[in-house]
């Protein structure tokens, strides 16, 4: 065991010249030790001093093993030997192992040249158990006798790891369903679980557990988690008119409402982290839509909070001028006016206070909108009643998509926007939503849905964003 304080003495008396001496034995640690002394004389006289020494051994044996092994792995590993003396010295290294087998000799010989380190390795095979234990012992074979030993333990992982493949789908009336076995499946040790139901709601409920409200998320993340929960509650009620919000879901919605309400600024916008941080029309509209949805399902939301946020969103045409000149927002390309104006126009249309002038301005500036915003504009056009414009935008969006196997893949240009609230799944999700709304019989709708479900596998290393 490593000793952090190998020696302490609280009373060492000096001689007439102020010299003091004591003795102690350093532990069997290869390390640097700090020696600290404090002296106290009569009256107010006091002083201190410190130095450091390096503790080592004539010979040191250090295990050199891999970090991870599994049952059945074959290794070529051992230990590293070093010595303090000069000259060439023959040495031997022996190994004893538990839950591992040395396939050759358990003792090997080599020569240490001065203070250069030398690694000696044994062929081994992991046989079983949860931990492999190795004891390496090194000894010089001539001259001054030097030796050292070390014990090392290595966790043994299972020979493989569990993998799960999920296939979901819906059948209308009567149909045959064929599920293909994923390539490489170990059929002898695998099992198949089949769940049937009149809807996909149980699966949606399970997936929605990944979106839980955390009060220290940013405003976008809190709103996204809350909006996802509202969508699932709406699905509950679409299938069962008498469905009620569970206590757990109600607590989550109330937490989200309280978090966002506490971030509302004096101007009505919702701060990104707190009420003292920046906001934007898009962010405020995004949070406001969640708050109105929470109110509609029976969660208590102060009407003054919603009213002030509406005023902020409605003032988008004047606010964008300030944002263009404010240094705080100069670097944020998420705050380009058409993007935020589109969010405000959509909200005003949904609450029954459409701003037709704002909607025309957004349409005229559609070329400055990114892939995602153009799909949002398609939804707005459909809400206005202009299906021709909506389909025109949707058809243009599908030109950036192509089928690869069973999935729809979007061109890089569709996700190239590096705006603040970037999401790897939003382009696919918006295309799916707009297509389901405007062209519900689109032949690639199923493949697009699978692309959305699978999008997290290859993008998990990116910034988490909803």
Short mmCIF file of C-alpha atoms in Angstrom, two decimals:
data_model
loop_
_atom_site.label_atom_id
_atom_site.label_comp_id
_atom_site.label_asym_id
_atom_site.label_seq_id
_atom_site.Cartn_x
_atom_site.Cartn_y
_atom_site.Cartn_z
CA UNK A 1 0.00 0.00 0.00
CA UNK A 2 1.27 3.47 -0.88
CA UNK A 3 2.16 5.43 2.26
CA UNK A 4 1.62 9.18 1.83
CA UNK A 5 3.17 10.17 5.18
CA UNK A 6 5.91 7.67 6.02
CA UNK A 7 7.31 9.65 8.96
CA UNK A 8 6.20 12.34 11.38
CA UNK A 9 7.76 13.56 14.57
CA UNK A 10 6.36 16.40 16.59
CA UNK A 11 9.34 16.84 18.93
CA UNK A 12 12.96 16.95 17.70
CA UNK A 13 15.30 19.06 19.88
CA UNK A 14 18.23 20.98 18.38
CA UNK A 15 21.70 21.26 19.89
CA UNK A 16 23.38 24.48 20.94
CA UNK A 17 24.21 25.29 17.31
CA UNK A 18 20.63 24.79 16.12
CA UNK A 19 21.29 21.43 14.48
CA UNK A 20 18.83 18.55 14.82
CA UNK A 21 18.98 14.98 13.52
CA UNK A 22 16.51 12.14 13.29
CA UNK A 23 16.30 8.88 11.39
CA UNK A 24 13.49 7.11 9.55
CA UNK A 25 13.00 4.45 6.91
CA UNK A 26 11.30 5.27 3.62
CA UNK A 27 8.56 2.83 2.61
CA UNK A 28 8.80 0.55 -0.38
CA UNK A 29 7.46 3.21 -2.77
CA UNK A 30 9.02 4.41 -5.98
CA UNK A 31 8.14 8.05 -5.66
CA UNK A 32 9.28 11.55 -4.69
CA UNK A 33 8.91 12.53 -1.03
CA UNK A 34 8.82 16.05 0.34
CA UNK A 35 10.61 16.64 3.64
CA UNK A 36 9.18 19.56 5.55
CA UNK A 37 10.41 20.89 8.91
CA UNK A 38 9.04 23.66 11.08
CA UNK A 39 11.10 25.04 14.02
CA UNK A 40 9.74 26.97 16.96
CA UNK A 41 12.04 28.70 19.44
CA UNK A 42 11.45 30.63 22.61
CA UNK A 43 9.32 33.68 22.39
CA UNK A 44 8.18 34.47 18.84
CA UNK A 45 11.12 32.88 16.97
CA UNK A 46 9.99 30.43 14.27
CA UNK A 47 11.02 29.17 10.84
CA UNK A 48 10.50 26.42 8.29
CA UNK A 49 12.20 24.72 5.38
CA UNK A 50 11.58 21.90 2.94
CA UNK A 51 13.31 19.78 0.34
CA UNK A 52 12.50 16.64 -1.65
CA UNK A 53 14.10 13.27 -2.23
CA UNK A 54 13.41 10.55 -4.77
CA UNK A 55 12.89 7.05 -3.43
CA UNK A 56 13.65 4.15 -5.70
CA UNK A 57 15.01 0.61 -5.61
CA UNK A 58 18.08 -0.96 -7.12
CA UNK A 59 15.81 -2.83 -9.51
CA UNK A 60 12.23 -1.98 -10.47
CA UNK A 61 9.74 -4.31 -12.16
CA UNK A 62 6.67 -2.64 -13.69
CA UNK A 63 3.81 -4.61 -15.26
CA UNK A 64 3.15 -3.91 -18.96
CA UNK A 65 -0.31 -5.28 -19.70
CA UNK A 66 -3.16 -4.28 -22.03
CA UNK A 67 -6.00 -2.21 -20.59
CA UNK A 68 -8.81 -4.57 -21.66
CA UNK A 69 -8.91 -8.34 -22.19
CA UNK A 70 -11.67 -10.82 -22.89
CA UNK A 71 -11.97 -14.55 -22.35
CA UNK A 72 -10.00 -16.32 -25.06
CA UNK A 73 -7.70 -13.40 -25.88
CA UNK A 74 -4.09 -14.27 -26.64
CA UNK A 75 -1.55 -11.77 -25.30
CA UNK A 76 2.11 -11.07 -25.66
CA UNK A 77 2.76 -9.04 -22.53
CA UNK A 78 4.90 -8.99 -19.42
CA UNK A 79 6.89 -6.41 -17.46
CA UNK A 80 9.50 -3.66 -17.83
CA UNK A 81 12.76 -3.96 -15.84
CA UNK A 82 15.10 -1.10 -14.92
CA UNK A 83 18.08 -0.86 -12.56
CA UNK A 84 20.12 1.95 -11.04
CA UNK A 85 23.61 0.55 -11.57
CA UNK A 86 25.79 0.93 -14.66
CA UNK A 87 27.16 -1.86 -16.81
CA UNK A 88 25.51 -4.89 -18.35
CA UNK A 89 23.80 -7.28 -15.96
CA UNK A 90 21.98 -10.53 -16.88
CA UNK A 91 18.51 -10.82 -15.32
CA UNK A 92 15.62 -13.24 -15.18
CA UNK A 93 11.89 -12.51 -15.08
CA UNK A 94 9.34 -15.06 -13.94
CA UNK A 95 5.57 -14.87 -14.03
CA UNK A 96 2.77 -16.54 -12.10
CA UNK A 97 -0.75 -16.11 -13.44
CA UNK A 98 -4.29 -16.86 -12.33
CA UNK A 99 -7.16 -17.08 -14.86
CA UNK A 100 -4.50 -16.91 -17.56
CA UNK A 101 -2.14 -19.49 -19.02
CA UNK A 102 1.46 -18.84 -20.04
CA UNK A 103 1.86 -20.85 -23.23
CA UNK A 104 5.66 -20.95 -23.08
CA UNK A 105 8.30 -20.87 -20.38
CA UNK A 106 7.33 -19.05 -17.17
CA UNK A 107 10.87 -17.72 -16.74
CA UNK A 108 12.75 -15.71 -19.33
CA UNK A 109 16.27 -14.24 -19.34
CA UNK A 110 17.66 -11.05 -20.78
CA UNK A 111 20.39 -8.46 -20.15
CA UNK A 112 19.98 -4.93 -18.74
CA UNK A 113 22.35 -2.40 -20.26
CA UNK A 114 23.04 0.37 -17.76
CA UNK A 115 19.89 2.24 -16.72
CA UNK A 116 17.99 1.52 -19.92
CA UNK A 117 14.57 -0.07 -19.46
CA UNK A 118 13.99 -3.49 -20.92
CA UNK A 119 10.59 -5.07 -21.61
CA UNK A 120 10.30 -8.85 -21.35
CA UNK A 121 7.10 -10.41 -22.63
CA UNK A 122 5.41 -13.82 -22.33
CA UNK A 123 2.86 -15.43 -24.65
CA UNK A 124 -0.36 -15.86 -22.64
CA UNK A 125 -4.01 -16.75 -23.06
CA UNK A 126 -6.94 -15.56 -20.92
CA UNK A 127 -8.84 -18.63 -19.73
CA UNK A 128 -11.80 -17.34 -17.71
CA UNK A 129 -13.05 -15.64 -14.57
CA UNK A 130 -13.62 -11.94 -14.01
CA UNK A 131 -10.06 -10.92 -13.04
CA UNK A 132 -6.64 -12.11 -14.21
CA UNK A 133 -3.84 -11.79 -11.68
CA UNK A 134 -0.17 -11.67 -12.63
CA UNK A 135 2.89 -11.72 -10.36
CA UNK A 136 6.17 -10.73 -12.03
CA UNK A 137 9.47 -11.27 -10.22
CA UNK A 138 12.80 -10.02 -11.56
CA UNK A 139 16.27 -10.97 -10.28
CA UNK A 140 19.84 -10.24 -11.35
CA UNK A 141 21.93 -13.32 -12.18
CA UNK A 142 25.40 -11.95 -11.48
CA UNK A 143 27.17 -9.29 -9.48
CA UNK A 144 25.31 -7.46 -6.70
CA UNK A 145 22.05 -9.22 -5.93
CA UNK A 146 19.04 -7.11 -6.95
CA UNK A 147 15.40 -8.17 -7.14
CA UNK A 148 11.88 -6.78 -7.26
CA UNK A 149 8.36 -8.08 -7.76
CA UNK A 150 4.97 -6.63 -8.69
CA UNK A 151 1.43 -7.94 -8.68
CA UNK A 152 -1.01 -6.67 -11.29
CA UNK A 153 -4.71 -7.39 -11.78
CA UNK A 154 -6.58 -7.06 -15.03
CA UNK A 155 -10.37 -7.06 -15.36
CA UNK A 156 -11.68 -9.64 -17.81
CA UNK A 157 -14.54 -8.48 -20.01
CA UNK A 158 -17.14 -10.90 -21.41
CA UNK A 159 -16.18 -12.48 -24.74
CA UNK A 160 -18.67 -10.20 -26.50
CA UNK A 161 -21.26 -7.54 -25.84
CA UNK A 162 -24.98 -7.65 -26.19
CA UNK A 163 -26.48 -6.02 -29.26
CA UNK A 164 -30.11 -5.29 -29.93
CA UNK A 165 -31.83 -4.71 -33.26
CA UNK A 166 -35.32 -3.21 -33.34
CA UNK A 167 -37.69 -3.37 -36.28
CA UNK A 168 -41.00 -1.52 -36.10
CA UNK A 169 -43.85 -1.06 -38.52
CA UNK A 170 -47.57 -0.87 -38.98
CA UNK A 171 -49.97 -3.07 -40.95
CA UNK A 172 -53.31 -1.83 -42.24
CA UNK A 173 -56.07 -4.44 -42.17
CA UNK A 174 -54.40 -7.73 -43.32
CA UNK A 175 -50.83 -8.21 -44.45
CA UNK A 176 -47.74 -10.40 -44.28
CA UNK A 177 -44.69 -9.10 -42.44
CA UNK A 178 -41.19 -10.39 -43.15
CA UNK A 179 -38.36 -9.48 -40.76
CA UNK A 180 -34.86 -10.01 -42.09
CA UNK A 181 -32.21 -11.32 -39.70
CA UNK A 182 -29.37 -8.76 -39.32
CA UNK A 183 -26.09 -9.96 -40.77
CA UNK A 184 -23.75 -11.54 -38.22
CA UNK A 185 -26.48 -12.48 -35.74
CA UNK A 186 -25.53 -15.36 -33.42
CA UNK A 187 -28.76 -17.33 -33.74
CA UNK A 188 -27.71 -19.92 -31.14
CA UNK A 189 -27.50 -17.34 -28.34
CA UNK A 190 -30.03 -14.75 -29.52
CA UNK A 191 -33.70 -14.37 -28.84
CA UNK A 192 -36.54 -12.60 -30.58
CA UNK A 193 -39.20 -10.63 -28.73
CA UNK A 194 -42.38 -9.77 -30.60
CA UNK A 195 -44.79 -7.11 -29.38
CA UNK A 196 -48.14 -6.46 -31.00
CA UNK A 197 -50.55 -3.64 -30.38
CA UNK A 198 -53.18 -1.44 -31.97
CA UNK A 199 -50.73 1.51 -32.04
CA UNK A 200 -47.09 2.44 -31.70
CA UNK A 201 -47.79 4.26 -28.44
CA UNK A 202 -45.94 1.83 -26.08
CA UNK A 203 -42.80 2.19 -28.18
CA UNK A 204 -43.16 5.97 -28.30
CA UNK A 205 -43.53 6.06 -24.52
CA UNK A 206 -40.30 4.11 -24.15
CA UNK A 207 -38.43 6.40 -26.53
CA UNK A 208 -39.74 9.53 -24.81
CA UNK A 209 -37.90 8.58 -21.63
CA UNK A 210 -34.73 9.85 -23.32
CA UNK A 211 -36.16 13.38 -23.31
CA UNK A 212 -36.53 14.32 -19.67
CA UNK A 213 -36.53 17.89 -18.41
CA UNK A 214 -33.36 18.93 -16.62
CA UNK A 215 -33.51 22.44 -15.08
CA UNK A 216 -29.89 23.21 -15.96
CA UNK A 217 -30.38 22.66 -19.69
CA UNK A 218 -30.43 25.72 -21.90
CA UNK A 219 -33.81 27.19 -22.82
CA UNK A 220 -33.81 25.41 -26.19
CA UNK A 221 -33.23 22.02 -24.58
CA UNK A 222 -35.80 22.53 -21.82
CA UNK A 223 -38.37 23.60 -24.43
CA UNK A 224 -37.53 20.66 -26.70
CA UNK A 225 -37.92 18.12 -23.92
CA UNK A 226 -41.23 19.67 -22.92
CA UNK A 227 -42.49 19.80 -26.50
CA UNK A 228 -41.61 16.15 -27.00
CA UNK A 229 -43.57 15.24 -23.89
CA UNK A 230 -46.58 17.28 -25.07
CA UNK A 231 -46.50 15.47 -28.41
CA UNK A 232 -46.63 12.11 -26.67
CA UNK A 233 -49.51 13.25 -24.45
CA UNK A 234 -51.39 14.37 -27.58
CA UNK A 235 -50.86 10.91 -29.05
CA UNK A 236 -52.16 9.36 -25.81
CA UNK A 237 -55.35 11.39 -26.06
CA UNK A 238 -55.79 10.76 -29.78
CA UNK A 239 -55.98 7.04 -29.02
CA UNK A 240 -57.82 7.30 -25.71
CA UNK A 241 -60.09 10.30 -25.08
CA UNK A 242 -60.10 9.63 -21.34
CA UNK A 243 -56.30 9.49 -20.98
CA UNK A 244 -54.96 11.63 -18.13
CA UNK A 245 -51.49 13.03 -17.55
CA UNK A 246 -49.54 10.78 -15.20
CA UNK A 247 -48.07 12.33 -12.03
CA UNK A 248 -44.57 11.82 -13.43
CA UNK A 249 -45.36 13.61 -16.69
CA UNK A 250 -47.15 16.40 -14.85
CA UNK A 251 -44.13 16.95 -12.61
CA UNK A 252 -41.90 17.13 -15.68
CA UNK A 253 -44.12 19.70 -17.40
CA UNK A 254 -44.39 21.81 -14.25
CA UNK A 255 -40.62 21.75 -13.88
CA UNK A 256 -40.16 22.93 -17.47
CA UNK A 257 -42.73 25.71 -17.03
CA UNK A 258 -41.12 26.91 -13.80
CA UNK A 259 -37.65 26.86 -15.38
CA UNK A 260 -38.67 28.89 -18.43
CA UNK A 261 -40.84 31.30 -16.47
CA UNK A 262 -37.86 32.11 -14.28
CA UNK A 263 -35.84 33.02 -17.38
CA UNK A 264 -38.24 35.57 -18.87
CA UNK A 265 -36.61 38.96 -19.30
CA UNK A 266 -38.19 42.38 -18.85
CA UNK A 267 -38.73 42.69 -22.61
CA UNK A 268 -40.70 39.41 -22.65
CA UNK A 269 -38.03 37.24 -24.28
CA UNK A 270 -36.67 34.09 -22.65
CA UNK A 271 -32.94 34.18 -21.82
CA UNK A 272 -30.74 31.40 -23.09
CA UNK A 273 -29.53 30.43 -19.59
CA UNK A 274 -31.06 32.98 -17.20
CA UNK A 275 -33.15 36.12 -17.41
CA UNK A 276 -29.88 38.08 -17.60
CA UNK A 277 -28.61 36.34 -20.76
CA UNK A 278 -29.37 36.97 -24.42
CA UNK A 279 -32.42 35.83 -26.31
CA UNK A 280 -33.79 35.93 -29.86
CA UNK A 281 -37.23 35.86 -31.47
CA UNK A 282 -36.73 32.26 -32.56
CA UNK A 283 -35.75 31.13 -29.07
CA UNK A 284 -38.62 33.03 -27.45
CA UNK A 285 -41.17 31.68 -29.93
CA UNK A 286 -39.84 28.16 -29.42
CA UNK A 287 -40.26 28.41 -25.64
CA UNK A 288 -43.60 30.21 -25.92
CA UNK A 289 -45.09 27.49 -28.10
CA UNK A 290 -44.24 24.96 -25.40
CA UNK A 291 -45.75 27.13 -22.66
CA UNK A 292 -49.00 27.52 -24.59
CA UNK A 293 -49.10 23.79 -25.21
CA UNK A 294 -48.54 23.08 -21.52
CA UNK A 295 -51.35 25.46 -20.63
CA UNK A 296 -53.67 23.72 -23.10
CA UNK A 297 -53.17 20.33 -21.40
CA UNK A 298 -53.93 21.73 -17.96
CA UNK A 299 -50.60 22.94 -16.59
CA UNK A 300 -50.73 26.25 -14.74
CA UNK A 301 -48.89 28.88 -16.80
CA UNK A 302 -49.17 32.56 -15.77
CA UNK A 303 -51.07 34.42 -18.49
CA UNK A 304 -48.81 37.44 -18.01
CA UNK A 305 -45.80 35.34 -19.07
CA UNK A 306 -47.50 34.33 -22.32
CA UNK A 307 -48.75 37.86 -23.01
CA UNK A 308 -45.33 39.44 -22.58
CA UNK A 309 -43.70 36.83 -24.81
CA UNK A 310 -46.31 37.45 -27.51
CA UNK A 311 -45.50 41.15 -27.46
CA UNK A 312 -41.81 40.34 -27.87
CA UNK A 313 -42.47 38.00 -30.81
CA UNK A 314 -44.80 40.50 -32.51
CA UNK A 315 -42.10 43.19 -32.38
CA UNK A 316 -39.69 41.17 -34.51
CA UNK A 317 -39.61 43.73 -37.35
CA UNK A 318 -38.18 46.42 -35.06
CA UNK A 319 -36.05 44.13 -32.90
CA UNK A 320 -33.97 42.84 -35.81
CA UNK A 321 -32.51 46.31 -36.37
CA UNK A 322 -31.12 46.40 -32.83
CA UNK A 323 -29.76 42.85 -33.15
CA UNK A 324 -27.90 43.70 -36.33
CA UNK A 325 -25.97 46.48 -34.60
CA UNK A 326 -25.58 45.00 -31.14
CA UNK A 327 -22.04 43.51 -30.75
CA UNK A 328 -23.46 40.78 -28.53
CA UNK A 329 -25.32 39.32 -31.51
CA UNK A 330 -22.99 40.22 -34.36
CA UNK A 331 -21.38 36.77 -34.52
CA UNK A 332 -24.57 34.73 -34.26
CA UNK A 333 -25.80 33.79 -37.71
CA UNK A 334 -28.88 32.30 -36.03
CA UNK A 335 -30.12 35.86 -35.63
CA UNK A 336 -30.48 36.72 -39.29
CA UNK A 337 -33.79 38.46 -39.69
CA UNK A 338 -35.67 36.07 -42.02
CA UNK A 339 -35.02 33.15 -39.69
CA UNK A 340 -36.44 34.93 -36.65
CA UNK A 341 -39.20 36.67 -38.58
CA UNK A 342 -40.35 33.27 -39.87
CA UNK A 343 -40.65 31.98 -36.31
CA UNK A 344 -42.66 35.04 -35.25
CA UNK A 345 -44.92 34.86 -38.32
CA UNK A 346 -45.70 31.21 -37.66
CA UNK A 347 -46.57 31.90 -34.05
CA UNK A 348 -48.82 34.86 -34.86
CA UNK A 349 -50.65 32.76 -37.44
CA UNK A 350 -51.19 29.94 -34.93
CA UNK A 351 -52.62 32.22 -32.23
CA UNK A 352 -55.06 33.87 -34.63
CA UNK A 353 -53.21 37.19 -35.01
CA UNK A 354 -51.59 36.82 -38.44
CA UNK A 355 -49.26 39.51 -39.67
CA UNK A 356 -49.71 39.27 -43.43
CA UNK A 357 -47.09 41.97 -44.07
CA UNK A 358 -44.52 39.98 -42.12
CA UNK A 359 -45.51 36.80 -43.94
CA UNK A 360 -45.00 38.45 -47.34
CA UNK A 361 -41.61 39.78 -46.29
CA UNK A 362 -40.53 36.31 -45.21
CA UNK A 363 -41.65 34.82 -48.52
CA UNK A 364 -39.77 37.47 -50.49
CA UNK A 365 -36.60 36.64 -48.52
CA UNK A 366 -36.97 32.86 -48.84
CA UNK A 367 -33.70 32.56 -50.78
CA UNK A 368 -31.88 33.65 -47.62
CA UNK A 369 -33.46 30.85 -45.62
CA UNK A 370 -31.69 27.55 -45.03
CA UNK A 371 -32.98 24.07 -45.77
CA UNK A 372 -34.78 23.71 -42.46
CA UNK A 373 -36.38 27.15 -42.50
CA UNK A 374 -37.74 26.61 -46.01
CA UNK A 375 -39.58 23.53 -44.74
CA UNK A 376 -40.96 25.60 -41.87
CA UNK A 377 -42.05 28.17 -44.45
CA UNK A 378 -43.79 25.38 -46.37
CA UNK A 379 -45.77 24.53 -43.24
CA UNK A 380 -46.64 28.21 -42.78
CA UNK A 381 -47.77 28.46 -46.41
CA UNK A 382 -50.00 25.42 -45.90
CA UNK A 383 -51.48 27.02 -42.79
CA UNK A 384 -52.20 30.18 -44.77
CA UNK A 385 -53.98 28.06 -47.37
CA UNK A 386 -51.46 28.42 -50.18
CA UNK A 387 -50.82 24.74 -50.94
CA UNK A 388 -49.14 25.54 -54.25
CA UNK A 389 -46.35 27.47 -52.53
CA UNK A 390 -46.06 24.82 -49.84
CA UNK A 391 -45.66 21.98 -52.37
CA UNK A 392 -43.21 24.09 -54.36
CA UNK A 393 -40.95 24.39 -51.33
CA UNK A 394 -41.39 20.71 -50.43
CA UNK A 395 -40.50 19.53 -53.95
CA UNK A 396 -37.36 21.69 -53.85
CA UNK A 397 -36.37 20.15 -50.51
CA UNK A 398 -36.72 16.60 -51.87
CA UNK A 399 -34.15 17.42 -54.54
CA UNK A 400 -31.55 17.30 -51.74
CA UNK A 401 -32.58 13.73 -50.79
CA UNK A 402 -31.78 10.38 -52.35
CA UNK A 403 -32.43 6.76 -51.44
CA UNK A 404 -29.57 4.60 -50.14
CA UNK A 405 -30.70 1.08 -49.32
CA UNK A 406 -33.64 1.40 -46.94
CA UNK A 407 -32.88 4.96 -45.88
CA UNK A 408 -33.18 8.45 -47.31
CA UNK A 409 -29.93 10.40 -47.15
CA UNK A 410 -29.79 14.19 -47.40
CA UNK A 411 -27.05 16.07 -49.18
CA UNK A 412 -24.47 17.76 -46.99
CA UNK A 413 -25.88 21.13 -48.00
CA UNK A 414 -29.09 20.31 -46.12
CA UNK A 415 -27.24 20.18 -42.81
CA UNK A 416 -24.43 22.62 -43.57
CA UNK A 417 -25.88 25.50 -41.57
CA UNK A 418 -23.76 25.97 -38.44
CA UNK A 419 -26.27 28.11 -36.59
CA UNK A 420 -26.45 28.14 -32.84
CA UNK A 421 -29.25 25.60 -32.40
CA UNK A 422 -27.82 23.08 -34.82
CA UNK A 423 -29.25 19.57 -34.76
CA UNK A 424 -28.19 16.58 -36.80
CA UNK A 425 -31.74 15.20 -36.87
CA UNK A 426 -33.78 18.39 -37.44
CA UNK A 427 -33.40 18.48 -41.29
CA UNK A 428 -34.74 14.93 -41.61
CA UNK A 429 -37.44 15.53 -39.00
CA UNK A 430 -38.72 18.68 -40.70
CA UNK A 431 -38.74 17.00 -44.11
CA UNK A 432 -40.65 14.07 -42.61
CA UNK A 433 -43.20 16.32 -40.93
CA UNK A 434 -43.80 18.51 -43.95
CA UNK A 435 -44.09 15.49 -46.27
CA UNK A 436 -46.51 13.68 -43.96
CA UNK A 437 -48.65 16.83 -43.83
CA UNK A 438 -48.57 17.77 -47.51
CA UNK A 439 -47.93 14.46 -49.30
CA UNK A 440 -48.94 11.65 -46.91
CA UNK A 441 -48.71 9.05 -49.71
CA UNK A 442 -45.15 9.94 -50.70
CA UNK A 443 -43.38 6.68 -51.71
CA UNK A 444 -40.26 7.46 -49.65
CA UNK A 445 -42.03 8.44 -46.46
CA UNK A 446 -41.27 5.11 -44.76
CA UNK A 447 -37.60 5.22 -45.71
CA UNK A 448 -37.42 8.79 -44.45
CA UNK A 449 -38.91 7.73 -41.12
CA UNK A 450 -36.27 5.00 -40.75
CA UNK A 451 -33.57 7.57 -41.51
CA UNK A 452 -34.81 9.70 -38.64
CA UNK A 453 -34.93 6.77 -36.21
CA UNK A 454 -31.40 5.70 -37.14
CA UNK A 455 -29.89 9.20 -37.25
CA UNK A 456 -28.51 9.07 -33.73
CA UNK A 457 -26.21 6.08 -34.31
CA UNK A 458 -23.64 7.82 -36.50
CA UNK A 459 -23.99 11.28 -34.98
CA UNK A 460 -23.72 10.46 -31.27
CA UNK A 461 -20.28 12.06 -30.91
CA UNK A 462 -21.54 15.52 -31.91
CA UNK A 463 -22.83 18.20 -29.60
CA UNK A 464 -26.02 17.05 -27.96
CA UNK A 465 -28.85 19.18 -29.18
CA UNK A 466 -32.52 18.45 -29.62
#
